[in-house]
Short mmCIF file of C-alpha atoms and ligand atoms in Angstrom, two decimals:
data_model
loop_
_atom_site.label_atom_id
_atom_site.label_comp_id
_atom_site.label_asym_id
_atom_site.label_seq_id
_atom_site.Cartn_x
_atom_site.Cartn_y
_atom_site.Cartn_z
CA UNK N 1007 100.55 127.61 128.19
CA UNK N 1008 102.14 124.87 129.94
CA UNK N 1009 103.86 121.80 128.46
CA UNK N 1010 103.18 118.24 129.57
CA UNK N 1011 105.45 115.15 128.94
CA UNK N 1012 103.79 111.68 127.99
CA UNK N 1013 105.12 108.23 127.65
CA UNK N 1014 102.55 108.05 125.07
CA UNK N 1015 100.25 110.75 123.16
CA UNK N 1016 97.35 109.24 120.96
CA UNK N 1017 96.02 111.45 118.05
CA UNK N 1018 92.38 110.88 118.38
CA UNK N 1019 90.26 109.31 121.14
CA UNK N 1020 87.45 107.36 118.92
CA UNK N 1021 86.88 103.59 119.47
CA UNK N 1022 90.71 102.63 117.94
CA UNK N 1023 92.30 105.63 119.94
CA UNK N 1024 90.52 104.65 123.10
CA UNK N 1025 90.74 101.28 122.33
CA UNK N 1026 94.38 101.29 122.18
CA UNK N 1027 94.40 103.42 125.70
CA UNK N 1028 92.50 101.42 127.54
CA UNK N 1029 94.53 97.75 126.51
CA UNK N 1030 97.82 100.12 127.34
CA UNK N 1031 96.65 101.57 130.85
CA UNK N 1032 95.20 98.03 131.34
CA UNK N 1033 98.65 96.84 131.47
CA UNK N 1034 100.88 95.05 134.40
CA UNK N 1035 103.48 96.43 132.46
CA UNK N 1036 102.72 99.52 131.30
CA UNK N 1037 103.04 102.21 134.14
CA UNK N 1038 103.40 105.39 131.50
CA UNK N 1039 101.11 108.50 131.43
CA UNK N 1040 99.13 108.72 128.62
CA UNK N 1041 97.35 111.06 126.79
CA UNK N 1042 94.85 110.77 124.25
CA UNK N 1043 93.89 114.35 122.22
CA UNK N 1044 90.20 114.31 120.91
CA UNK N 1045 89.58 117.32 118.45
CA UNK N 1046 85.50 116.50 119.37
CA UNK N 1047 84.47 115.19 122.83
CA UNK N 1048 80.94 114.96 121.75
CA UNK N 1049 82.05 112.51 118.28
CA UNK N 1050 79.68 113.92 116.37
CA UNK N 1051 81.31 113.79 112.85
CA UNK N 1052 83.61 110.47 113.76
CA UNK N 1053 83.05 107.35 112.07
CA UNK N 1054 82.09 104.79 114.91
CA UNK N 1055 78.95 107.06 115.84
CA UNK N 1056 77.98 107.01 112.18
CA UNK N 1057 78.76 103.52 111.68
CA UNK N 1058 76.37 100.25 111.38
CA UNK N 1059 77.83 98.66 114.29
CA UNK N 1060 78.67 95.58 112.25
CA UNK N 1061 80.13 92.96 113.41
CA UNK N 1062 81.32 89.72 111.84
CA UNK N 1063 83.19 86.30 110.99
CA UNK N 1064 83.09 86.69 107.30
CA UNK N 1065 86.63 88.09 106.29
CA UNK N 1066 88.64 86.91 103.63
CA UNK N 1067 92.36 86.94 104.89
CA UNK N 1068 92.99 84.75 107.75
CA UNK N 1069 94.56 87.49 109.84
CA UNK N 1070 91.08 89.36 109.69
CA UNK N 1071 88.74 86.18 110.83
CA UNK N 1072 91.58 86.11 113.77
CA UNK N 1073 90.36 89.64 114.88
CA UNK N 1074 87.08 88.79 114.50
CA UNK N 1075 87.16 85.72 116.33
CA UNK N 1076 89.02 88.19 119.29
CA UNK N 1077 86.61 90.59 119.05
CA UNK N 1078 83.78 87.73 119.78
CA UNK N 1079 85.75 87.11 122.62
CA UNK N 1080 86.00 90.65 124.11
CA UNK N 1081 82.52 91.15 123.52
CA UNK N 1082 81.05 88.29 125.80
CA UNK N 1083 83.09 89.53 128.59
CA UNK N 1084 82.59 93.42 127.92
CA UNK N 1085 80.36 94.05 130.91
CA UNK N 1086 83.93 92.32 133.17
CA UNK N 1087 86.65 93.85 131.18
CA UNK N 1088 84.94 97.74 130.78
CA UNK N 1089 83.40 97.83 134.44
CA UNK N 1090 83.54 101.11 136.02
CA UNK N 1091 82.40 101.67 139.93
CA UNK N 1092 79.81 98.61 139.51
CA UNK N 1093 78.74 99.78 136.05
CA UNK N 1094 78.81 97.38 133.67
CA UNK N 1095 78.74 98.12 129.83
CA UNK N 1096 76.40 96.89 127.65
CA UNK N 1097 76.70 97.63 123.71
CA UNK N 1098 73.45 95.37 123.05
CA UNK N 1099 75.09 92.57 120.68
CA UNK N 1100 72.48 91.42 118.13
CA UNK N 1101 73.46 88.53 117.33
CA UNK N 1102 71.92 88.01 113.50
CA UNK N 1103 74.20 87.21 111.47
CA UNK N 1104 75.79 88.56 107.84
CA UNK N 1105 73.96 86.83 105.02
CA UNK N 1106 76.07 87.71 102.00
CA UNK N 1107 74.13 86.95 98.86
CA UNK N 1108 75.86 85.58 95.55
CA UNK N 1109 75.00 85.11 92.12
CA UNK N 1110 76.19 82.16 89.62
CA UNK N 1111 78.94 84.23 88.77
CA UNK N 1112 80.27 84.60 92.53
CA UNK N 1113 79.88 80.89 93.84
CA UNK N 1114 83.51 79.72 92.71
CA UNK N 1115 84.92 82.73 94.92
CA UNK N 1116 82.37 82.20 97.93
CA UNK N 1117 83.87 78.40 97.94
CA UNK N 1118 87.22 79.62 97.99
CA UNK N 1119 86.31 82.00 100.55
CA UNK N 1120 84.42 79.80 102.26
CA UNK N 1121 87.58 77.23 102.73
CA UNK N 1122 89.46 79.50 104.24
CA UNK N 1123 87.37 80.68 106.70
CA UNK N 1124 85.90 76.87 107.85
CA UNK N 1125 89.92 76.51 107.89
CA UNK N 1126 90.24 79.24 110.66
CA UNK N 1127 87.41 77.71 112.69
CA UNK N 1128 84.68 80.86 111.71
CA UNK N 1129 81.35 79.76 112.57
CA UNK N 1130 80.07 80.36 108.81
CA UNK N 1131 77.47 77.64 106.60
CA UNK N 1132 77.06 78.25 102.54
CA UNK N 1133 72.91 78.07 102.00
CA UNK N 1134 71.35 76.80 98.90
CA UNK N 1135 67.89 78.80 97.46
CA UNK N 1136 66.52 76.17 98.67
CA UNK N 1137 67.72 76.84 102.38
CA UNK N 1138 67.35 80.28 102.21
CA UNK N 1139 63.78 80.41 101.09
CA UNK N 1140 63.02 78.36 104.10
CA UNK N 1141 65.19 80.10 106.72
CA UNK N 1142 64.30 83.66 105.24
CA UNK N 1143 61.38 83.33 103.43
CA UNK N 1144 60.49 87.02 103.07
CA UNK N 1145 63.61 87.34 100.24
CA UNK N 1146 62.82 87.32 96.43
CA UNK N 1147 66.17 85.11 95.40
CA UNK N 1148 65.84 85.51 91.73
CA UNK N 1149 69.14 85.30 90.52
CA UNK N 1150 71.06 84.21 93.33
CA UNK N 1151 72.24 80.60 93.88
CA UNK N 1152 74.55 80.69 97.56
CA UNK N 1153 74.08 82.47 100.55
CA UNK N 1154 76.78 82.84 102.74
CA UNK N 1155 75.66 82.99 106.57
CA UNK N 1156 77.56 83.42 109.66
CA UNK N 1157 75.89 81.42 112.43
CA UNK N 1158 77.44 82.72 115.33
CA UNK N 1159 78.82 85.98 117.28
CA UNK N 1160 77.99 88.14 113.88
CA UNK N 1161 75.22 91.11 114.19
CA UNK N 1162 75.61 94.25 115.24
CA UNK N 1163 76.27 96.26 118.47
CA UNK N 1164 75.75 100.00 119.57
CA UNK N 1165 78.74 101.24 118.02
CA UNK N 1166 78.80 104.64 120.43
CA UNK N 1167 78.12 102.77 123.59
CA UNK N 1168 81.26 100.42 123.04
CA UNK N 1169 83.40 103.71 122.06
CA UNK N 1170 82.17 105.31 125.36
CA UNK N 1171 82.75 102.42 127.16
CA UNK N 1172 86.52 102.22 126.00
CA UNK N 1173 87.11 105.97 127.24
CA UNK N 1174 85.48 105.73 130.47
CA UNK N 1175 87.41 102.79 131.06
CA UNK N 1176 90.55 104.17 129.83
CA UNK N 1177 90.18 107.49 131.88
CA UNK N 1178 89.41 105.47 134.90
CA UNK N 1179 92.83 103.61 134.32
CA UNK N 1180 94.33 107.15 134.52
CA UNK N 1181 94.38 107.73 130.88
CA UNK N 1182 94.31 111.95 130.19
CA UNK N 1183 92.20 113.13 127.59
CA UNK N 1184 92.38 116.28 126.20
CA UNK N 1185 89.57 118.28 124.46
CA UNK N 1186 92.16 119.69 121.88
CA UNK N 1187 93.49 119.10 118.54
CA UNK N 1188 96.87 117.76 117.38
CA UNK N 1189 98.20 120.25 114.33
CA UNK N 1190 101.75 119.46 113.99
CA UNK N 1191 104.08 116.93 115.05
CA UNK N 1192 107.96 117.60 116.03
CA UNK N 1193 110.16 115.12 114.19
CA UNK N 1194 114.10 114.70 114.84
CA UNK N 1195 115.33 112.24 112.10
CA UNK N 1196 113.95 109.12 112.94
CA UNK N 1197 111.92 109.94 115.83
CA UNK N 1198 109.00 112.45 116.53
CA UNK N 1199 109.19 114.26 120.11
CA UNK N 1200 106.20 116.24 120.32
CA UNK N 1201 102.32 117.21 119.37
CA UNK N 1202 101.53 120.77 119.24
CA UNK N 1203 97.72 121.35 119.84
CA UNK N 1204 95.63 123.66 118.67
CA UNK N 1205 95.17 125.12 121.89
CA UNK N 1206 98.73 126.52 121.82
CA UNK N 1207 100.25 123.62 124.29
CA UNK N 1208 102.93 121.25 123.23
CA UNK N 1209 103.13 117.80 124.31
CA UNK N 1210 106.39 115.87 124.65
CA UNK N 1211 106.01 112.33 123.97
CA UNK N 1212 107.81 109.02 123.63
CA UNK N 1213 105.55 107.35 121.44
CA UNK N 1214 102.78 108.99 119.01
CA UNK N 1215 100.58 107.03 118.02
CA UNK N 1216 98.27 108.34 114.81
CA UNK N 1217 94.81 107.15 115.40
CA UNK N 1218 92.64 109.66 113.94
CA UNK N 1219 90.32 107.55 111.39
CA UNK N 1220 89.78 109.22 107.93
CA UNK N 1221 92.25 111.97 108.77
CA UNK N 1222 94.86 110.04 109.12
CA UNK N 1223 96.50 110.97 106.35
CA UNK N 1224 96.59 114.35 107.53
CA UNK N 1225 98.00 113.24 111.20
CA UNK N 1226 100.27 111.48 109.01
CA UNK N 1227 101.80 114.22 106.72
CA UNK N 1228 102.55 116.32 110.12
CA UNK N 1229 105.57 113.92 110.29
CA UNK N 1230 106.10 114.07 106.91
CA UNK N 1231 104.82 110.20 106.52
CA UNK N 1232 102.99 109.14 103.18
CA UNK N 1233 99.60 107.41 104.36
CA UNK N 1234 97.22 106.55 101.69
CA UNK N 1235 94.37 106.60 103.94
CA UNK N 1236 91.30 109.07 102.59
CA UNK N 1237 88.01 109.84 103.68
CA UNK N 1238 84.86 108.09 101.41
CA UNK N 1239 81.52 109.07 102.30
CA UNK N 1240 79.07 106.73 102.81
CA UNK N 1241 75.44 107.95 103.47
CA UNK N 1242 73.04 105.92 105.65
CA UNK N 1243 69.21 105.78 105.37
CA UNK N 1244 66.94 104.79 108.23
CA UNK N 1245 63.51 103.75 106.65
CA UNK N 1246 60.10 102.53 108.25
CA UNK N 1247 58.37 99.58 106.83
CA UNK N 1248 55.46 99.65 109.42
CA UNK N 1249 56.69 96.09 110.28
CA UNK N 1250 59.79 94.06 111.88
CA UNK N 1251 61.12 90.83 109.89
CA UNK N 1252 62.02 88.70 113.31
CA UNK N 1253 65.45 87.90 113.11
CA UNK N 1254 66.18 89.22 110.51
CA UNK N 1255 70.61 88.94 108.98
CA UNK N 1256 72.36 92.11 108.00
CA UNK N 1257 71.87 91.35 104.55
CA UNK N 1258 74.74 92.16 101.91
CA UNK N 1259 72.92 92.13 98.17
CA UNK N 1260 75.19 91.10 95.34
CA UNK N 1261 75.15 94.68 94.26
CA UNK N 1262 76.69 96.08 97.32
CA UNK N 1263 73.32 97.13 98.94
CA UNK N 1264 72.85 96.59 102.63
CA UNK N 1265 70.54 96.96 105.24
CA UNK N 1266 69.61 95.15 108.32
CA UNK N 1267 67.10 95.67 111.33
CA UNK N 1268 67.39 99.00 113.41
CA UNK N 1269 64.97 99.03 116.44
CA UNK N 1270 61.68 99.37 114.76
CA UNK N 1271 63.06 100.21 111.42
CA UNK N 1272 65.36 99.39 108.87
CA UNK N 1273 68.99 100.95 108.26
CA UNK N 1274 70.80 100.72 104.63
CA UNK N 1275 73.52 102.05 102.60
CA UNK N 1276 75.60 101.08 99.85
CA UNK N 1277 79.52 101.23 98.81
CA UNK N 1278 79.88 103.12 95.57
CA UNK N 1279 82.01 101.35 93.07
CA UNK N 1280 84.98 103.64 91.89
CA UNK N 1281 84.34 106.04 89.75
CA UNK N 1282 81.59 107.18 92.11
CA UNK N 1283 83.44 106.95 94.84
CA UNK N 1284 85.73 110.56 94.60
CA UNK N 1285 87.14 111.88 97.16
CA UNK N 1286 85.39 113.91 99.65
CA UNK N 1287 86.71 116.96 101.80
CA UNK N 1288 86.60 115.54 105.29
CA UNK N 1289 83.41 117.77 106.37
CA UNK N 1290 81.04 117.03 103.30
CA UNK N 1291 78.20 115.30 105.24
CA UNK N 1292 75.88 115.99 103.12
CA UNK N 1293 73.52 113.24 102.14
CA UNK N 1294 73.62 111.83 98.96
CA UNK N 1295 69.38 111.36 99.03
CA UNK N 1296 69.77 110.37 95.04
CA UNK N 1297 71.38 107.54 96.35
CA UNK N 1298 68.57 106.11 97.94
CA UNK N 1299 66.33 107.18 95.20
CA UNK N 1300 68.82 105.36 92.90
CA UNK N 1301 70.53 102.73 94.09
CA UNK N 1302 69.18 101.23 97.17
CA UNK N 1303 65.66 101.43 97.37
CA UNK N 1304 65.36 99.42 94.02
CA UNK N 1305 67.40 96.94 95.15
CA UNK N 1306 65.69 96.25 98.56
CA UNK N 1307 61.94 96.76 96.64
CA UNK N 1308 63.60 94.20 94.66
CA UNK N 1309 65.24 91.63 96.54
CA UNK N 1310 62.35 91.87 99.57
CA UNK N 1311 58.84 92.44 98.73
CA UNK N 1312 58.42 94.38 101.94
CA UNK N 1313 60.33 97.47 100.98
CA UNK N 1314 58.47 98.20 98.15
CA UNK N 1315 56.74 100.93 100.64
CA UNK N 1316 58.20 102.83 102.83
CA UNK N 1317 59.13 106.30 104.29
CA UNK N 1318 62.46 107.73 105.15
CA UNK N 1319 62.91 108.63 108.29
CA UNK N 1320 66.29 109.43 108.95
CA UNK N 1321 69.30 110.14 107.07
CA UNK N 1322 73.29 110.96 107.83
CA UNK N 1323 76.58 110.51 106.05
CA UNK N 1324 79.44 109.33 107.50
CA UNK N 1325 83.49 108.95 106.59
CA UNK N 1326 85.09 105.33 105.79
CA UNK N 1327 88.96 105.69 106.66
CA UNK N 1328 89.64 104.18 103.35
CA UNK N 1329 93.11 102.91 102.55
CA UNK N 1330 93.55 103.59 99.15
CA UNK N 1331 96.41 100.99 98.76
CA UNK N 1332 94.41 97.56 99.36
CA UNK N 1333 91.53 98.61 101.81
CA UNK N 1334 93.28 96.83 104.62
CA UNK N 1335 94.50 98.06 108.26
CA UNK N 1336 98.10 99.62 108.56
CA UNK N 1337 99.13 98.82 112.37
CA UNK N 1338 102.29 99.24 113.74
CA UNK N 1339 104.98 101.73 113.71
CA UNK N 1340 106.44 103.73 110.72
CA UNK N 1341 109.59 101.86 109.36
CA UNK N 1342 111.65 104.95 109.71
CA UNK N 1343 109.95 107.24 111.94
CA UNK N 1344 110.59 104.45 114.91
CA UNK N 1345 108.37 105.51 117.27
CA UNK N 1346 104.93 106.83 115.32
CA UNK N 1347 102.66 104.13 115.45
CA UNK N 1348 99.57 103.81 112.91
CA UNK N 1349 96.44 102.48 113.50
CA UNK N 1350 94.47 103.55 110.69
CA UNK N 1351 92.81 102.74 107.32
CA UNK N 1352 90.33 100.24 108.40
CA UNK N 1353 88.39 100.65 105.20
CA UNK N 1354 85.04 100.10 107.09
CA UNK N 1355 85.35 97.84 109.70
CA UNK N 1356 87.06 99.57 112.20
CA UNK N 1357 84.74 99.28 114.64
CA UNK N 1358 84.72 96.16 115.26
CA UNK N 1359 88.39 95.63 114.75
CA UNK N 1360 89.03 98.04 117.67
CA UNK N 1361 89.65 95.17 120.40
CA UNK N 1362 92.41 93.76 118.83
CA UNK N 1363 93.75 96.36 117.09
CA UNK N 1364 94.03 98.32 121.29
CA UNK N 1365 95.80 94.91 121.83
CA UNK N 1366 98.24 94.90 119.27
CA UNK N 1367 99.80 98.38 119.89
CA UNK N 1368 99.49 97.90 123.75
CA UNK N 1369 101.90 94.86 123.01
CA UNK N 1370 104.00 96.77 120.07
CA UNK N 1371 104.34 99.53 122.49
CA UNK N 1372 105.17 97.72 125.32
CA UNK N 1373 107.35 94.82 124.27
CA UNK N 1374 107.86 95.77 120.80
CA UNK N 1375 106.49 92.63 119.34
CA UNK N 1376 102.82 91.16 118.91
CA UNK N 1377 102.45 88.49 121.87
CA UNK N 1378 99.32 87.58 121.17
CA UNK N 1379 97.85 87.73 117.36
CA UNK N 1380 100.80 87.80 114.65
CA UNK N 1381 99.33 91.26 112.85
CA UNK N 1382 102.88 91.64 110.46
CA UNK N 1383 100.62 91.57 107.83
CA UNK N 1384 99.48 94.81 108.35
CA UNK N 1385 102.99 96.63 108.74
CA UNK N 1386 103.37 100.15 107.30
CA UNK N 1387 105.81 99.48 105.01
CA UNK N 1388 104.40 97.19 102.58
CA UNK N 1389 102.70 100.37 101.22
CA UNK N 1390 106.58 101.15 100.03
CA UNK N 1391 107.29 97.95 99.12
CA UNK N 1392 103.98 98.17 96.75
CA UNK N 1393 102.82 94.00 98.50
CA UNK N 1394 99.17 94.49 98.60
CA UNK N 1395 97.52 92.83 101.81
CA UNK N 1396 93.85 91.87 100.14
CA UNK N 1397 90.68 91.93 101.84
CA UNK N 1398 87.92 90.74 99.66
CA UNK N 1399 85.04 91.40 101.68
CA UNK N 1400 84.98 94.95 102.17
CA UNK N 1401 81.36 95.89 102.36
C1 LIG W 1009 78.42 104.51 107.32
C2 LIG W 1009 79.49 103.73 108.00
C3 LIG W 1009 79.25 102.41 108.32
C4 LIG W 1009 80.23 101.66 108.96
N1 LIG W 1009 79.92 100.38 109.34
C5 LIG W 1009 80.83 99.68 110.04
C6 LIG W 1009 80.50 98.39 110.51
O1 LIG W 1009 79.39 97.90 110.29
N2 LIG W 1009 81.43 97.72 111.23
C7 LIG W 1009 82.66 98.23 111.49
O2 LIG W 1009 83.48 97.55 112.12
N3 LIG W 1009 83.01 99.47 111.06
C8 LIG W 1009 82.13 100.19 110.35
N4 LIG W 1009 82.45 101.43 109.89
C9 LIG W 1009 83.84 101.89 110.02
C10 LIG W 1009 84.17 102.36 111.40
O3 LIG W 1009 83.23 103.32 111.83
C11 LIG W 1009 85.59 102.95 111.40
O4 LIG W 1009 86.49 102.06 110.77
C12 LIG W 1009 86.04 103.17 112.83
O5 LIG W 1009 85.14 104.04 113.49
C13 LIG W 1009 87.43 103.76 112.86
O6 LIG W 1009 87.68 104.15 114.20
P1 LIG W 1009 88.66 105.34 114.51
O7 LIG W 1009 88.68 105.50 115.97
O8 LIG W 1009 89.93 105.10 113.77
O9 LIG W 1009 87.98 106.57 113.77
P2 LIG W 1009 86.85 107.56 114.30
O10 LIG W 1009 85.73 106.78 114.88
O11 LIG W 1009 86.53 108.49 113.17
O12 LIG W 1009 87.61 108.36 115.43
C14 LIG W 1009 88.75 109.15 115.12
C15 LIG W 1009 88.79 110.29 116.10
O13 LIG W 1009 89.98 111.04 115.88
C16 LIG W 1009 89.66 112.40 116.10
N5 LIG W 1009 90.69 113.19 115.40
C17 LIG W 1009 90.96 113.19 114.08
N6 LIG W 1009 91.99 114.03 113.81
C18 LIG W 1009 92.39 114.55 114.99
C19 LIG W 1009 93.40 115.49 115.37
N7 LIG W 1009 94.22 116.02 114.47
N8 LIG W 1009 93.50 115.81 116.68
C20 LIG W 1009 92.67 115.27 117.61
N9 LIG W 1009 91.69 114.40 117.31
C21 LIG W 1009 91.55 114.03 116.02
C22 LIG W 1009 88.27 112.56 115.55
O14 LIG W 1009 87.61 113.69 116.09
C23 LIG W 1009 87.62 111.25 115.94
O15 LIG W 1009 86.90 111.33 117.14
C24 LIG W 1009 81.49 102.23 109.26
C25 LIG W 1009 81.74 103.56 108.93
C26 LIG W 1009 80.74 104.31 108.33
C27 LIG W 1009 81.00 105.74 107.99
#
């Protein structure tokens, strides 16, 4: 088996692994090789695939509505930035909008929320019942007295075609990928110097960088690093309501229910509240169908006439990479393992975090500082120091 030196191995080419190659191989400044080791070329059990391609303004933390506002950006020019020999990517932005719903009981947070994210410029109005019933009049808005809307770049893409789009890109930049997995990591004191893949080959490398979603914790521990990011499943439901709602938001109910427009359809989910949240071994994907019976459906029947009958028509579960600590991103390298980068526990909004996330390593790896978008925030080693980085809106 032969063994390859890299300037740069990534473990895991999803959307934040290819992400992160293509901003690198995109660089003037960058002239390293590479490589990026995907365990599954065809993504089948990764999170972006599974994901609701959601996209959105409506953060809580400044730092967060900065991404966003990037990942607007990199999203109008996608078709430029992601060309390959004349083709130009398209992950079909629907631009709809988040309508987070709030009872009595919420309003003094969605004001407070709602201040800070007028104060970083995010395209976001508060609606009164009032407003709502006019702009959305198919909603039953019994007990709920704000609406928070996002009126601009916040829908949903095709999660899958922006991933691919990433890779092709990457590869085209010279980027290798390797259909392999990365079990264990060489460490020397404060530096690791090589991946070992499954395959039996070894790759040296300069820089590791861990970007393997909800087993990142497992990438982690290979170099002996704590990560407290874990896999939560979260099952999806695809269900027919012989009818389309025109423009229709992804809607967030108060009780954590979700579900916007998919095609012809409808797709919905919820986030399970601890307790009911336990940890999962990473290749459960079995659907939790009581769920739906439970949890969702009466809230939808509830909150939207229209879904009082309907029919299932598809069904999968996919992983959050939950961070355990405070459900934010950890990006940038380990504080004592120098040169392992993290770019994990995205708690559910990975996806759409992916643009700048690619840009912040390509500049941490590069320069060693962000040039761009100030991410400190998100350093590894306020998970030792026990600071909490907050994100309220975690859907
Ligand atoms: C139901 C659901 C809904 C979601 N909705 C949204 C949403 O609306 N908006 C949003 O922004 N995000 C959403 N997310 C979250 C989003 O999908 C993730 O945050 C994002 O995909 C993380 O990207 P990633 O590349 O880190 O992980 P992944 O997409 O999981 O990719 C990680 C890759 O690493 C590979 N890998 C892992 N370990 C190894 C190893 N040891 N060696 C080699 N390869 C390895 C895996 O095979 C995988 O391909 C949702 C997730 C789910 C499950």
């Amino acid at each position: 088996m032969t063994n390859q030196t890299f300037d740069v191995v990534i473990v895991g080419g999803g959307v934040i692994g290819s992400a992160i190659a293509y901003f690198l191989s995109a660089r003037a400044d960058f002239s390293g090789r590479i490589a990026v080791v995907e365990r599954d070329q065809t993504y089948e059990f990764a999170s972006a695939p599974r994901s609701l391609g959601g996209v959105r303004q409506q953060f809580t933390t400044p730092e967060n509505i900065k991404i966003s506002q990037f990942t607007a950006d990199f999203l109008a020019g996608v078709g430029d930035f992601l060309e390959v020999d004349g083709d130009r990517p398209d992950v079909g932005f629907k631009k709809q909008g988040y309508l987070f719903l709030g009872t009595p009981e919420m309003e003094t947070a969605m004001h407070r929320i709602h201040e800070i994210q007028k104060r970083e410029g995010a395209p976001v109005t508060l609606l009164d019942p009032a407003a709502m019933s006019e702009k959305f009049p198919y909603l039953n808005l019994d007990g709920i007295s704000l609406g928070s809307y996002g009126t601009a770049n916040e829908g949903w893409i095709d999660p899958f075609a922006l991933l691919q789009a990433f890779r092709r890109k990457a590869r085209m930049l010279g980027v290798t990928y390797f259909d392999d997995e990365v079990v264990g990591l060489d460490r020397d004191g404060g530096k690791v110097t090589a991946a070992h893949l499954k395959s039996g080959e070894t790759l040296a490398a300069g820089v590791i960088v861990n970007a393997a979603g909800y087993r990142s914790g497992k990438v982690a521990a290979m170099a002996g690093a704590d990560l407290p990011v874990r896999p939560r499943k979260r099952s999806v439901f695809v269900v027919d309501i012989r009818e389309q709602i025109p423009n229709h938001p992804l809607l967030i109910d108060p009780s954590g229910v979700y579900w916007r427009p998919e095609g012809q359809y409808f797709i919905c989910g919820t986030s399970p509240k601890e307790p009911d949240d336990p940890e999962v071994a990473d290749d459960d994907f079995d659907v939790d169908h009581e769920w739906f019976e439970e949890e969702i459906w009466p809230v939808m029947a509830e909150r939207c006439p229209k879904f009082e009958a309907l029919k299932v028509v598809n069904s999968w579960a996919g992983m959050y990479d939950m961070n355990l600590f405070d459900h934010n991103a950890v990006i940038g390298p380990h504080p004592e393992i120098t040169n392992l980068y993290f770019a994990n526990g995205f708690s559910g909004h990975g996806l759409q975090q992916s643009p700048a996330v690619g840009r912040a390593l390509s500049e941490l790896i590069t320069v060693g500082k962000f040039e761009t978008l100030d991410l400190t925030a998100f350093r590894f080693d306020r998970i030792a120091a026990g600071e909490k980085f907050l994100e309220e809106a975690v859907v």
